[in-house]
């Protein structure tokens, strides 16, 4: 009984902290409609700031607390609102989620930059040597404090939201922003206030929990999973149920710690408990209604076959150039560009076409890598097929119960799955399910053999570079084929309006399930290729936090196009490692950059590939530029292979050549000297009547529109 | 109509979504204490004009004058506090808030909650029974009553009503327009937009027909009633 009471008290105090963080989450979600994945990270930064002021600089507790909770957190909240979240109107759920994931990644990068990891930082409990005895059980001062703070927070929030005008206005702004302003509310002020309050709650939670867990950027940031489990019990709306959920969660963790046998197989279960609980809760909450039309200012044009073949060819060319020119160590580093591009590619059908979100890409990759590592120990290519099939089946199994959920809930379910595997299953020793022996990472790392096709072994980095770049090109073609098929049209339709699709007789569950399986399969395949490059894989290679930048950069690159995937791989495994070699400052910067890119997404939700394609468009209209490039690139390559050029100059020339071509083509096309591939009618990538709705309206479109309608010219303001 | 300065005046308003013009120089005057009905078919630009009038949308050209002062570019919340009350198209309520919280939202314009409730429940006694109900769960007519109550409760200078009848049974529409008539008699100026005319013309002092972003007819309601059908069929002059 004593033991039970002790662990109940531990559970209640942990639950109280989860409740504080989760209530901040509910507050920002109900008032701004943004699902803040960075809530834990904001708490983490404030906990570090508190540590710095109190423990490092020796400020008194009250001063450090006041600055951290009442100054830093609210200011951070207002900054997030003004600089980041304001730009997110009319963007999709994916974009909003990715922006907050960008914030999470950026804040972790920033914290690691300022507070070097690996240093032991003492963060002692509040009222460390005080406490009292309750029914023969010792209650520490810290435990009592957390419960009191949670109760105060709960009461204050309830009063604020129910009885004050500002509280009502916060809820009103979510309902209808413009109507609220017609009532005399300044929506911007209200949402800034909501963010300030949400961040303050995160800060209180972060500072209170820091003594219980390590002061570590990733650990504290991932408390978000625990907070989400609590918030989902409150269905992201009800604060009382959220508090209840937090207490259930805290107690579950505490009892698992107290009563579970101390076997290594169960050590991870306790860490994974919140994720598992989150998954279970997601399964039992009632499914949401089918949503109708969702309009956003995001638009991804249909890829053409010609463009796709050129893209696939250029990808293989890039692989070949790198394979023949890079040193062994460089090739090892940069070959990962293509394996990560395939990871990103797995998200294109899922997110870009079907509008479903998965945060478990690398987890499926890990499954693929394990399958290939264990079964394909001799490099058997058939194992690669299994590395596609098995993750696809697992993906379908995971998605099946989660599919009646949509959008954000599905994303959370995949996050829970990823965290549970990451914290628990991957760290298990070999075990048997019936007659089948399942091997994980063998409690450390697992060897992965290079692929062997009819005696030809892909054992050098250069050969792997070729293998993976060809694989990327082929899968790109497959993904484009999916996009252009009847099935792809179905995915896009589902993304636009699930309700409309259901009324047309489309099987939503089957469609979602298949695209989820396809995506998991591609990710598993990428995992196997990535495993080959690493040679020895461990759970750390496929961690949940590692996977976030992949999603982030895939969306930043342009989630609706295969080019965006290559861009994601190139920036994550090419550009960032490259600038990291420039010095400590740049390697720190490299950790923050993906986050910044994600945060900036609201400005350009169509992805940067879209802009690049627009930027390079003049080349396609000026034939000499194409010819020039087709001559220059092989020439540079030959010069490099013959030893006349170093790698530095060679890659600089490669980068400058297309830019020069764009400049020249731009000037020539502008002058209209007659050599351009001109006089072709303007090609519209969308039906004319969509102009101004799905894509920006250009003044020149008027002429085409008038022509199509057989009308005289309309005078538009702004047009000449 | 003793005051020579019109309460709300729109002069040569042009407006555009992106680069597509929808209003081509619209003039409209709401005199002190009058009811102006703006009629027209779908897509004529009526709602856009109202949005410009209450500050939700910028005009690309022309002037919005409120009590003789130019208010172009004034934020909608500021205009609301100065006395422009708008009941937008659809249901102008916050569906997830209770009736009381919906009314409480009007306190931003300066009145106290008890004053607002007194006015609202006097005009719409049914709302008092629903005070704790979540607004989105009420019937369409009740929701529209709440929206009007919200608009009226602060004693605005001008009340702008956008398609009050949308999605409501004819009998409820008539009931609502009786209330509009009462409100008008109490001296509030009203600008009301409708697609279907007969009910609203009974209440209005002045009416205008808008087609394709232009006012094509303007005058006393009785005169306009004859011309409405032709306006809707789109064979007006000055209309392509």
PDB file of N, CA, C and O in Angstrom, chain A residues 162-166 168-169 171-173 175-176 178-187 190 691-693 697-699 711-712 714-717, chain B residues 14 16 18-21 54 56 60 75-78 80-81 84 86 88 91-97 101-102 104-109 150 240:
ATOM      1  N   UNK A 162     -13.886  31.391 -19.519  1.00  0.00           N
ATOM      2  CA  UNK A 162     -15.336  31.366 -19.389  1.00  0.00           C
ATOM      3  C   UNK A 162     -15.913  32.724 -19.016  1.00  0.00           C
ATOM      4  O   UNK A 162     -17.025  33.053 -19.409  1.00  0.00           O
ATOM      5  N   UNK A 163     -15.193  33.482 -18.228  1.00  0.00           N
ATOM      6  CA  UNK A 163     -15.842  34.650 -17.649  1.00  0.00           C
ATOM      7  C   UNK A 163     -15.296  35.991 -18.129  1.00  0.00           C
ATOM      8  O   UNK A 163     -15.936  37.004 -17.914  1.00  0.00           O
ATOM      9  N   UNK A 164     -14.133  36.006 -18.758  1.00  0.00           N
ATOM     10  CA  UNK A 164     -13.651  37.319 -19.186  1.00  0.00           C
ATOM     11  C   UNK A 164     -13.957  37.524 -20.668  1.00  0.00           C
ATOM     12  O   UNK A 164     -14.060  36.556 -21.430  1.00  0.00           O
ATOM     13  N   UNK A 165     -14.091  38.769 -21.044  1.00  0.00           N
ATOM     14  CA  UNK A 165     -14.399  39.087 -22.415  1.00  0.00           C
ATOM     15  C   UNK A 165     -13.264  38.660 -23.334  1.00  0.00           C
ATOM     16  O   UNK A 165     -13.487  38.120 -24.423  1.00  0.00           O
ATOM     17  N   UNK A 166     -12.031  38.876 -22.898  1.00  0.00           N
ATOM     18  CA  UNK A 166     -10.893  38.491 -23.726  1.00  0.00           C
ATOM     19  C   UNK A 166     -10.875  36.982 -23.951  1.00  0.00           C
ATOM     20  O   UNK A 166     -10.560  36.499 -25.043  1.00  0.00           O
ATOM     21  N   UNK A 168     -13.478  34.987 -24.003  1.00  0.00           N
ATOM     22  CA  UNK A 168     -14.522  34.675 -24.983  1.00  0.00           C
ATOM     23  C   UNK A 168     -14.049  35.063 -26.379  1.00  0.00           C
ATOM     24  O   UNK A 168     -14.231  34.319 -27.343  1.00  0.00           O
ATOM     25  N   UNK A 169     -13.385  36.223 -26.465  1.00  0.00           N
ATOM     26  CA  UNK A 169     -12.902  36.680 -27.772  1.00  0.00           C
ATOM     27  C   UNK A 169     -11.920  35.690 -28.363  1.00  0.00           C
ATOM     28  O   UNK A 169     -11.907  35.440 -29.571  1.00  0.00           O
ATOM     29  N   UNK A 171     -11.931  32.480 -28.056  1.00  0.00           N
ATOM     30  CA  UNK A 171     -12.657  31.371 -28.671  1.00  0.00           C
ATOM     31  C   UNK A 171     -13.410  31.851 -29.906  1.00  0.00           C
ATOM     32  O   UNK A 171     -13.586  31.107 -30.862  1.00  0.00           O
ATOM     33  N   UNK A 172     -13.848  33.109 -29.865  1.00  0.00           N
ATOM     34  CA  UNK A 172     -14.598  33.643 -31.001  1.00  0.00           C
ATOM     35  C   UNK A 172     -13.712  33.772 -32.238  1.00  0.00           C
ATOM     36  O   UNK A 172     -14.149  33.490 -33.350  1.00  0.00           O
ATOM     37  N   UNK A 173     -12.457  34.171 -32.043  1.00  0.00           N
ATOM     38  CA  UNK A 173     -11.562  34.377 -33.178  1.00  0.00           C
ATOM     39  C   UNK A 173     -11.353  33.084 -33.954  1.00  0.00           C
ATOM     40  O   UNK A 173     -11.267  33.083 -35.175  1.00  0.00           O
ATOM     41  N   UNK A 175     -13.554  30.688 -34.229  1.00  0.00           N
ATOM     42  CA  UNK A 175     -14.793  30.412 -34.946  1.00  0.00           C
ATOM     43  C   UNK A 175     -14.861  31.190 -36.246  1.00  0.00           C
ATOM     44  O   UNK A 175     -15.180  30.661 -37.297  1.00  0.00           O
ATOM     45  N   UNK A 176     -14.596  32.465 -36.178  1.00  0.00           N
ATOM     46  CA  UNK A 176     -14.758  33.310 -37.352  1.00  0.00           C
ATOM     47  C   UNK A 176     -13.969  34.601 -37.156  1.00  0.00           C
ATOM     48  O   UNK A 176     -14.407  35.505 -36.461  1.00  0.00           O
ATOM     49  N   UNK A 178     -13.086  37.049 -39.228  1.00  0.00           N
ATOM     50  CA  UNK A 178     -13.545  38.346 -39.740  1.00  0.00           C
ATOM     51  C   UNK A 178     -14.785  38.810 -38.985  1.00  0.00           C
ATOM     52  O   UNK A 178     -14.962  40.006 -38.738  1.00  0.00           O
ATOM     53  N   UNK A 179     -15.629  37.857 -38.571  1.00  0.00           N
ATOM     54  CA  UNK A 179     -16.796  38.253 -37.785  1.00  0.00           C
ATOM     55  C   UNK A 179     -16.353  38.852 -36.450  1.00  0.00           C
ATOM     56  O   UNK A 179     -16.934  39.826 -35.974  1.00  0.00           O
ATOM     57  N   UNK A 180     -15.305  38.276 -35.893  1.00  0.00           N
ATOM     58  CA  UNK A 180     -14.807  38.817 -34.627  1.00  0.00           C
ATOM     59  C   UNK A 180     -14.375  40.265 -34.815  1.00  0.00           C
ATOM     60  O   UNK A 180     -14.631  41.122 -33.970  1.00  0.00           O
ATOM     61  N   UNK A 181     -13.730  40.541 -35.957  1.00  0.00           N
ATOM     62  CA  UNK A 181     -13.289  41.924 -36.150  1.00  0.00           C
ATOM     63  C   UNK A 181     -14.486  42.835 -36.406  1.00  0.00           C
ATOM     64  O   UNK A 181     -14.465  44.007 -36.042  1.00  0.00           O
ATOM     65  N   UNK A 182     -15.563  42.285 -36.990  1.00  0.00           N
ATOM     66  CA  UNK A 182     -16.778  43.093 -37.150  1.00  0.00           C
ATOM     67  C   UNK A 182     -17.401  43.422 -35.798  1.00  0.00           C
ATOM     68  O   UNK A 182     -18.216  44.333 -35.681  1.00  0.00           O
ATOM     69  N   UNK A 183     -17.023  42.643 -34.788  1.00  0.00           N
ATOM     70  CA  UNK A 183     -17.517  42.909 -33.445  1.00  0.00           C
ATOM     71  C   UNK A 183     -16.622  43.875 -32.685  1.00  0.00           C
ATOM     72  O   UNK A 183     -16.842  44.122 -31.504  1.00  0.00           O
ATOM     73  N   UNK A 184     -15.572  44.335 -33.324  1.00  0.00           N
ATOM     74  CA  UNK A 184     -14.689  45.271 -32.644  1.00  0.00           C
ATOM     75  C   UNK A 184     -13.499  44.616 -31.977  1.00  0.00           C
ATOM     76  O   UNK A 184     -12.762  45.260 -31.253  1.00  0.00           O
ATOM     77  N   UNK A 185     -13.275  43.314 -32.243  1.00  0.00           N
ATOM     78  CA  UNK A 185     -12.112  42.638 -31.672  1.00  0.00           C
ATOM     79  C   UNK A 185     -10.942  42.803 -32.631  1.00  0.00           C
ATOM     80  O   UNK A 185     -11.134  42.773 -33.839  1.00  0.00           O
ATOM     81  N   UNK A 186      -9.747  42.983 -32.088  1.00  0.00           N
ATOM     82  CA  UNK A 186      -8.575  42.954 -32.972  1.00  0.00           C
ATOM     83  C   UNK A 186      -8.032  41.535 -32.972  1.00  0.00           C
ATOM     84  O   UNK A 186      -7.376  41.126 -32.023  1.00  0.00           O
ATOM     85  N   UNK A 187      -8.314  40.774 -34.022  1.00  0.00           N
ATOM     86  CA  UNK A 187      -7.921  39.362 -34.011  1.00  0.00           C
ATOM     87  C   UNK A 187      -6.424  39.173 -33.792  1.00  0.00           C
ATOM     88  O   UNK A 187      -6.015  38.232 -33.116  1.00  0.00           O
ATOM     89  N   UNK A 190      -5.575  39.338 -30.171  1.00  0.00           N
ATOM     90  CA  UNK A 190      -6.062  38.159 -29.460  1.00  0.00           C
ATOM     91  C   UNK A 190      -5.175  36.957 -29.715  1.00  0.00           C
ATOM     92  O   UNK A 190      -4.823  36.215 -28.804  1.00  0.00           O
ATOM     93  N   UNK A 691      -7.682  30.161 -63.429  1.00  0.00           N
ATOM     94  CA  UNK A 691      -6.746  31.262 -63.214  1.00  0.00           C
ATOM     95  C   UNK A 691      -7.344  32.261 -62.237  1.00  0.00           C
ATOM     96  O   UNK A 691      -8.513  32.621 -62.335  1.00  0.00           O
ATOM     97  N   UNK A 692      -6.513  32.693 -61.337  1.00  0.00           N
ATOM     98  CA  UNK A 692      -7.002  33.633 -60.336  1.00  0.00           C
ATOM     99  C   UNK A 692      -7.576  32.929 -59.124  1.00  0.00           C
ATOM    100  O   UNK A 692      -7.751  33.536 -58.088  1.00  0.00           O
ATOM    101  N   UNK A 693      -7.856  31.649 -59.250  1.00  0.00           N
ATOM    102  CA  UNK A 693      -8.351  30.894 -58.100  1.00  0.00           C
ATOM    103  C   UNK A 693      -7.289  29.939 -57.607  1.00  0.00           C
ATOM    104  O   UNK A 693      -6.820  30.039 -56.491  1.00  0.00           O
ATOM    105  N   UNK A 697      -3.177  35.038 -61.115  1.00  0.00           N
ATOM    106  CA  UNK A 697      -3.679  35.560 -62.363  1.00  0.00           C
ATOM    107  C   UNK A 697      -2.626  36.466 -62.972  1.00  0.00           C
ATOM    108  O   UNK A 697      -2.090  37.343 -62.321  1.00  0.00           O
ATOM    109  N   UNK A 698      -2.302  36.242 -64.224  1.00  0.00           N
ATOM    110  CA  UNK A 698      -1.334  37.098 -64.904  1.00  0.00           C
ATOM    111  C   UNK A 698      -2.094  38.008 -65.871  1.00  0.00           C
ATOM    112  O   UNK A 698      -3.084  37.584 -66.464  1.00  0.00           O
ATOM    113  N   UNK A 699      -1.594  39.213 -66.068  1.00  0.00           N
ATOM    114  CA  UNK A 699      -2.278  40.104 -66.998  1.00  0.00           C
ATOM    115  C   UNK A 699      -2.424  39.494 -68.390  1.00  0.00           C
ATOM    116  O   UNK A 699      -3.436  39.673 -69.058  1.00  0.00           O
ATOM    117  N   UNK A 711     -14.469  36.951 -76.880  1.00  0.00           N
ATOM    118  CA  UNK A 711     -14.945  38.257 -76.443  1.00  0.00           C
ATOM    119  C   UNK A 711     -13.971  39.343 -76.858  1.00  0.00           C
ATOM    120  O   UNK A 711     -12.810  39.073 -77.159  1.00  0.00           O
ATOM    121  N   UNK A 712     -14.483  40.569 -76.839  1.00  0.00           N
ATOM    122  CA  UNK A 712     -13.577  41.696 -77.016  1.00  0.00           C
ATOM    123  C   UNK A 712     -12.736  41.830 -75.764  1.00  0.00           C
ATOM    124  O   UNK A 712     -13.070  41.309 -74.726  1.00  0.00           O
ATOM    125  N   UNK A 714     -11.231  42.831 -72.386  1.00  0.00           N
ATOM    126  CA  UNK A 714     -11.741  43.449 -71.162  1.00  0.00           C
ATOM    127  C   UNK A 714     -10.645  44.338 -70.609  1.00  0.00           C
ATOM    128  O   UNK A 714      -9.467  44.000 -70.678  1.00  0.00           O
ATOM    129  N   UNK A 715     -11.028  45.489 -70.096  1.00  0.00           N
ATOM    130  CA  UNK A 715     -10.014  46.347 -69.479  1.00  0.00           C
ATOM    131  C   UNK A 715      -9.903  45.968 -68.005  1.00  0.00           C
ATOM    132  O   UNK A 715     -10.868  46.002 -67.258  1.00  0.00           O
ATOM    133  N   UNK A 716      -8.738  45.571 -67.583  1.00  0.00           N
ATOM    134  CA  UNK A 716      -8.518  45.268 -66.166  1.00  0.00           C
ATOM    135  C   UNK A 716      -7.735  46.401 -65.552  1.00  0.00           C
ATOM    136  O   UNK A 716      -6.865  46.973 -66.195  1.00  0.00           O
ATOM    137  N   UNK A 717      -8.025  46.693 -64.304  1.00  0.00           N
ATOM    138  CA  UNK A 717      -7.185  47.707 -63.671  1.00  0.00           C
ATOM    139  C   UNK A 717      -5.832  47.063 -63.445  1.00  0.00           C
ATOM    140  O   UNK A 717      -5.727  45.875 -63.190  1.00  0.00           O
TER     141      UNK A 717
ATOM    142  N   UNK B  14     -14.538  50.976 -56.491  1.00  0.00           N
ATOM    143  CA  UNK B  14     -14.068  49.870 -57.337  1.00  0.00           C
ATOM    144  C   UNK B  14     -13.372  48.898 -56.397  1.00  0.00           C
ATOM    145  O   UNK B  14     -12.712  49.315 -55.446  1.00  0.00           O
ATOM    146  N   UNK B  16     -11.532  44.642 -56.220  1.00  0.00           N
ATOM    147  CA  UNK B  16     -11.071  43.515 -57.016  1.00  0.00           C
ATOM    148  C   UNK B  16     -10.619  42.382 -56.117  1.00  0.00           C
ATOM    149  O   UNK B  16     -10.116  42.608 -55.026  1.00  0.00           O
ATOM    150  N   UNK B  18      -7.871  39.631 -56.185  1.00  0.00           N
ATOM    151  CA  UNK B  18      -6.629  39.561 -56.948  1.00  0.00           C
ATOM    152  C   UNK B  18      -6.667  40.641 -58.014  1.00  0.00           C
ATOM    153  O   UNK B  18      -6.764  41.795 -57.705  1.00  0.00           O
ATOM    154  N   UNK B  19      -6.643  40.236 -59.282  1.00  0.00           N
ATOM    155  CA  UNK B  19      -6.680  41.288 -60.291  1.00  0.00           C
ATOM    156  C   UNK B  19      -7.982  41.285 -61.065  1.00  0.00           C
ATOM    157  O   UNK B  19      -8.095  41.882 -62.125  1.00  0.00           O
ATOM    158  N   UNK B  20      -8.949  40.547 -60.561  1.00  0.00           N
ATOM    159  CA  UNK B  20     -10.235  40.502 -61.252  1.00  0.00           C
ATOM    160  C   UNK B  20     -11.160  41.533 -60.627  1.00  0.00           C
ATOM    161  O   UNK B  20     -11.531  41.416 -59.458  1.00  0.00           O
ATOM    162  N   UNK B  21     -11.506  42.537 -61.402  1.00  0.00           N
ATOM    163  CA  UNK B  21     -12.396  43.579 -60.896  1.00  0.00           C
ATOM    164  C   UNK B  21     -13.798  43.027 -60.706  1.00  0.00           C
ATOM    165  O   UNK B  21     -14.299  42.292 -61.549  1.00  0.00           O
ATOM    166  N   UNK B  54     -17.826  47.954 -44.675  1.00  0.00           N
ATOM    167  CA  UNK B  54     -17.513  47.756 -43.256  1.00  0.00           C
ATOM    168  C   UNK B  54     -16.027  47.513 -43.017  1.00  0.00           C
ATOM    169  O   UNK B  54     -15.625  47.200 -41.907  1.00  0.00           O
ATOM    170  N   UNK B  56     -13.884  45.273 -44.326  1.00  0.00           N
ATOM    171  CA  UNK B  56     -13.276  43.943 -44.453  1.00  0.00           C
ATOM    172  C   UNK B  56     -12.468  43.809 -45.724  1.00  0.00           C
ATOM    173  O   UNK B  56     -11.639  42.930 -45.850  1.00  0.00           O
ATOM    174  N   UNK B  60     -10.239  49.533 -54.337  1.00  0.00           N
ATOM    175  CA  UNK B  60      -9.079  49.898 -55.152  1.00  0.00           C
ATOM    176  C   UNK B  60      -9.213  51.337 -55.650  1.00  0.00           C
ATOM    177  O   UNK B  60      -8.245  51.951 -56.048  1.00  0.00           O
ATOM    178  N   UNK B  75      -9.622  49.980 -40.063  1.00  0.00           N
ATOM    179  CA  UNK B  75      -9.818  48.552 -39.800  1.00  0.00           C
ATOM    180  C   UNK B  75     -11.265  48.256 -39.406  1.00  0.00           C
ATOM    181  O   UNK B  75     -11.932  49.100 -38.802  1.00  0.00           O
ATOM    182  N   UNK B  76     -11.755  47.038 -39.715  1.00  0.00           N
ATOM    183  CA  UNK B  76     -13.155  46.718 -39.422  1.00  0.00           C
ATOM    184  C   UNK B  76     -13.495  46.833 -37.938  1.00  0.00           C
ATOM    185  O   UNK B  76     -14.607  47.240 -37.593  1.00  0.00           O
ATOM    186  N   UNK B  77     -12.540  46.472 -37.059  1.00  0.00           N
ATOM    187  CA  UNK B  77     -12.863  46.537 -35.629  1.00  0.00           C
ATOM    188  C   UNK B  77     -13.053  47.988 -35.184  1.00  0.00           C
ATOM    189  O   UNK B  77     -13.891  48.301 -34.346  1.00  0.00           O
ATOM    190  N   UNK B  78     -12.271  48.876 -35.817  1.00  0.00           N
ATOM    191  CA  UNK B  78     -12.393  50.306 -35.491  1.00  0.00           C
ATOM    192  C   UNK B  78     -13.752  50.842 -35.975  1.00  0.00           C
ATOM    193  O   UNK B  78     -14.457  51.542 -35.255  1.00  0.00           O
ATOM    194  N   UNK B  80     -16.423  49.106 -36.402  1.00  0.00           N
ATOM    195  CA  UNK B  80     -17.461  48.521 -35.561  1.00  0.00           C
ATOM    196  C   UNK B  80     -17.632  49.366 -34.296  1.00  0.00           C
ATOM    197  O   UNK B  80     -18.748  49.628 -33.857  1.00  0.00           O
ATOM    198  N   UNK B  81     -16.525  49.806 -33.740  1.00  0.00           N
ATOM    199  CA  UNK B  81     -16.624  50.625 -32.526  1.00  0.00           C
ATOM    200  C   UNK B  81     -17.233  51.997 -32.829  1.00  0.00           C
ATOM    201  O   UNK B  81     -17.846  52.603 -31.977  1.00  0.00           O
ATOM    202  N   UNK B  84     -20.632  51.005 -37.099  1.00  0.00           N
ATOM    203  CA  UNK B  84     -21.053  50.271 -38.283  1.00  0.00           C
ATOM    204  C   UNK B  84     -21.250  48.818 -37.864  1.00  0.00           C
ATOM    205  O   UNK B  84     -20.290  48.146 -37.498  1.00  0.00           O
ATOM    206  N   UNK B  86     -22.382  45.050 -38.837  1.00  0.00           N
ATOM    207  CA  UNK B  86     -22.591  44.224 -40.028  1.00  0.00           C
ATOM    208  C   UNK B  86     -23.019  42.824 -39.602  1.00  0.00           C
ATOM    209  O   UNK B  86     -22.410  42.228 -38.737  1.00  0.00           O
ATOM    210  N   UNK B  88     -23.033  39.481 -41.371  1.00  0.00           N
ATOM    211  CA  UNK B  88     -22.577  38.938 -42.652  1.00  0.00           C
ATOM    212  C   UNK B  88     -23.475  37.831 -43.174  1.00  0.00           C
ATOM    213  O   UNK B  88     -24.318  37.292 -42.462  1.00  0.00           O
ATOM    214  N   UNK B  91     -24.675  32.612 -41.508  1.00  0.00           N
ATOM    215  CA  UNK B  91     -25.057  32.919 -40.140  1.00  0.00           C
ATOM    216  C   UNK B  91     -23.961  33.741 -39.493  1.00  0.00           C
ATOM    217  O   UNK B  91     -22.862  33.250 -39.297  1.00  0.00           O
ATOM    218  N   UNK B  92     -24.263  34.960 -39.158  1.00  0.00           N
ATOM    219  CA  UNK B  92     -23.244  35.835 -38.577  1.00  0.00           C
ATOM    220  C   UNK B  92     -23.063  35.626 -37.092  1.00  0.00           C
ATOM    221  O   UNK B  92     -23.191  36.568 -36.316  1.00  0.00           O
ATOM    222  N   UNK B  93     -22.783  34.390 -36.724  1.00  0.00           N
ATOM    223  CA  UNK B  93     -22.613  34.113 -35.298  1.00  0.00           C
ATOM    224  C   UNK B  93     -21.370  33.263 -35.104  1.00  0.00           C
ATOM    225  O   UNK B  93     -20.796  32.762 -36.073  1.00  0.00           O
ATOM    226  N   UNK B  94     -20.964  33.099 -33.861  1.00  0.00           N
ATOM    227  CA  UNK B  94     -19.861  32.198 -33.547  1.00  0.00           C
ATOM    228  C   UNK B  94     -20.476  30.871 -33.132  1.00  0.00           C
ATOM    229  O   UNK B  94     -21.017  30.751 -32.036  1.00  0.00           O
ATOM    230  N   UNK B  95     -20.436  29.853 -34.004  1.00  0.00           N
ATOM    231  CA  UNK B  95     -21.217  28.638 -33.735  1.00  0.00           C
ATOM    232  C   UNK B  95     -20.778  27.871 -32.487  1.00  0.00           C
ATOM    233  O   UNK B  95     -21.577  27.178 -31.891  1.00  0.00           O
ATOM    234  N   UNK B  96     -19.513  27.986 -32.112  1.00  0.00           N
ATOM    235  CA  UNK B  96     -19.057  27.184 -30.977  1.00  0.00           C
ATOM    236  C   UNK B  96     -19.176  27.904 -29.641  1.00  0.00           C
ATOM    237  O   UNK B  96     -18.793  27.365 -28.611  1.00  0.00           O
ATOM    238  N   UNK B  97     -19.647  29.132 -29.645  1.00  0.00           N
ATOM    239  CA  UNK B  97     -19.834  29.857 -28.386  1.00  0.00           C
ATOM    240  C   UNK B  97     -21.306  29.769 -27.985  1.00  0.00           C
ATOM    241  O   UNK B  97     -22.187  29.576 -28.818  1.00  0.00           O
ATOM    242  N   UNK B 101     -22.184  34.092 -24.702  1.00  0.00           N
ATOM    243  CA  UNK B 101     -20.833  34.493 -25.124  1.00  0.00           C
ATOM    244  C   UNK B 101     -20.872  35.235 -26.454  1.00  0.00           C
ATOM    245  O   UNK B 101     -20.080  36.149 -26.699  1.00  0.00           O
ATOM    246  N   UNK B 102     -21.797  34.850 -27.328  1.00  0.00           N
ATOM    247  CA  UNK B 102     -21.962  35.587 -28.574  1.00  0.00           C
ATOM    248  C   UNK B 102     -22.326  37.040 -28.304  1.00  0.00           C
ATOM    249  O   UNK B 102     -21.800  37.957 -28.923  1.00  0.00           O
ATOM    250  N   UNK B 104     -21.756  38.594 -25.538  1.00  0.00           N
ATOM    251  CA  UNK B 104     -20.647  39.222 -24.827  1.00  0.00           C
ATOM    252  C   UNK B 104     -19.614  39.782 -25.804  1.00  0.00           C
ATOM    253  O   UNK B 104     -18.928  40.767 -25.511  1.00  0.00           O
ATOM    254  N   UNK B 105     -19.521  39.154 -26.989  1.00  0.00           N
ATOM    255  CA  UNK B 105     -18.561  39.644 -27.977  1.00  0.00           C
ATOM    256  C   UNK B 105     -18.865  41.072 -28.390  1.00  0.00           C
ATOM    257  O   UNK B 105     -17.997  41.787 -28.877  1.00  0.00           O
ATOM    258  N   UNK B 106     -20.120  41.510 -28.230  1.00  0.00           N
ATOM    259  CA  UNK B 106     -20.457  42.869 -28.635  1.00  0.00           C
ATOM    260  C   UNK B 106     -19.975  43.920 -27.650  1.00  0.00           C
ATOM    261  O   UNK B 106     -20.017  45.116 -27.948  1.00  0.00           O
ATOM    262  N   UNK B 107     -19.545  43.465 -26.477  1.00  0.00           N
ATOM    263  CA  UNK B 107     -19.128  44.458 -25.479  1.00  0.00           C
ATOM    264  C   UNK B 107     -17.883  45.208 -25.936  1.00  0.00           C
ATOM    265  O   UNK B 107     -17.527  46.223 -25.354  1.00  0.00           O
ATOM    266  N   UNK B 108     -17.235  44.712 -26.995  1.00  0.00           N
ATOM    267  CA  UNK B 108     -16.048  45.430 -27.496  1.00  0.00           C
ATOM    268  C   UNK B 108     -16.404  46.802 -28.050  1.00  0.00           C
ATOM    269  O   UNK B 108     -15.566  47.673 -28.163  1.00  0.00           O
ATOM    270  N   UNK B 109     -17.668  46.956 -28.436  1.00  0.00           N
ATOM    271  CA  UNK B 109     -18.034  48.244 -29.011  1.00  0.00           C
ATOM    272  C   UNK B 109     -18.445  49.246 -27.937  1.00  0.00           C
ATOM    273  O   UNK B 109     -18.883  50.344 -28.244  1.00  0.00           O
ATOM    274  N   UNK B 150     -27.116  40.598 -32.140  1.00  0.00           N
ATOM    275  CA  UNK B 150     -25.735  41.039 -31.954  1.00  0.00           C
ATOM    276  C   UNK B 150     -25.522  42.376 -32.663  1.00  0.00           C
ATOM    277  O   UNK B 150     -24.901  43.278 -32.135  1.00  0.00           O
ATOM    278  N   UNK B 240     -23.256  43.635 -70.271  1.00  0.00           N
ATOM    279  CA  UNK B 240     -22.951  42.914 -71.486  1.00  0.00           C
ATOM    280  C   UNK B 240     -23.364  41.462 -71.479  1.00  0.00           C
ATOM    281  O   UNK B 240     -23.707  40.944 -70.470  1.00  0.00           O
TER     282      UNK B 240
END
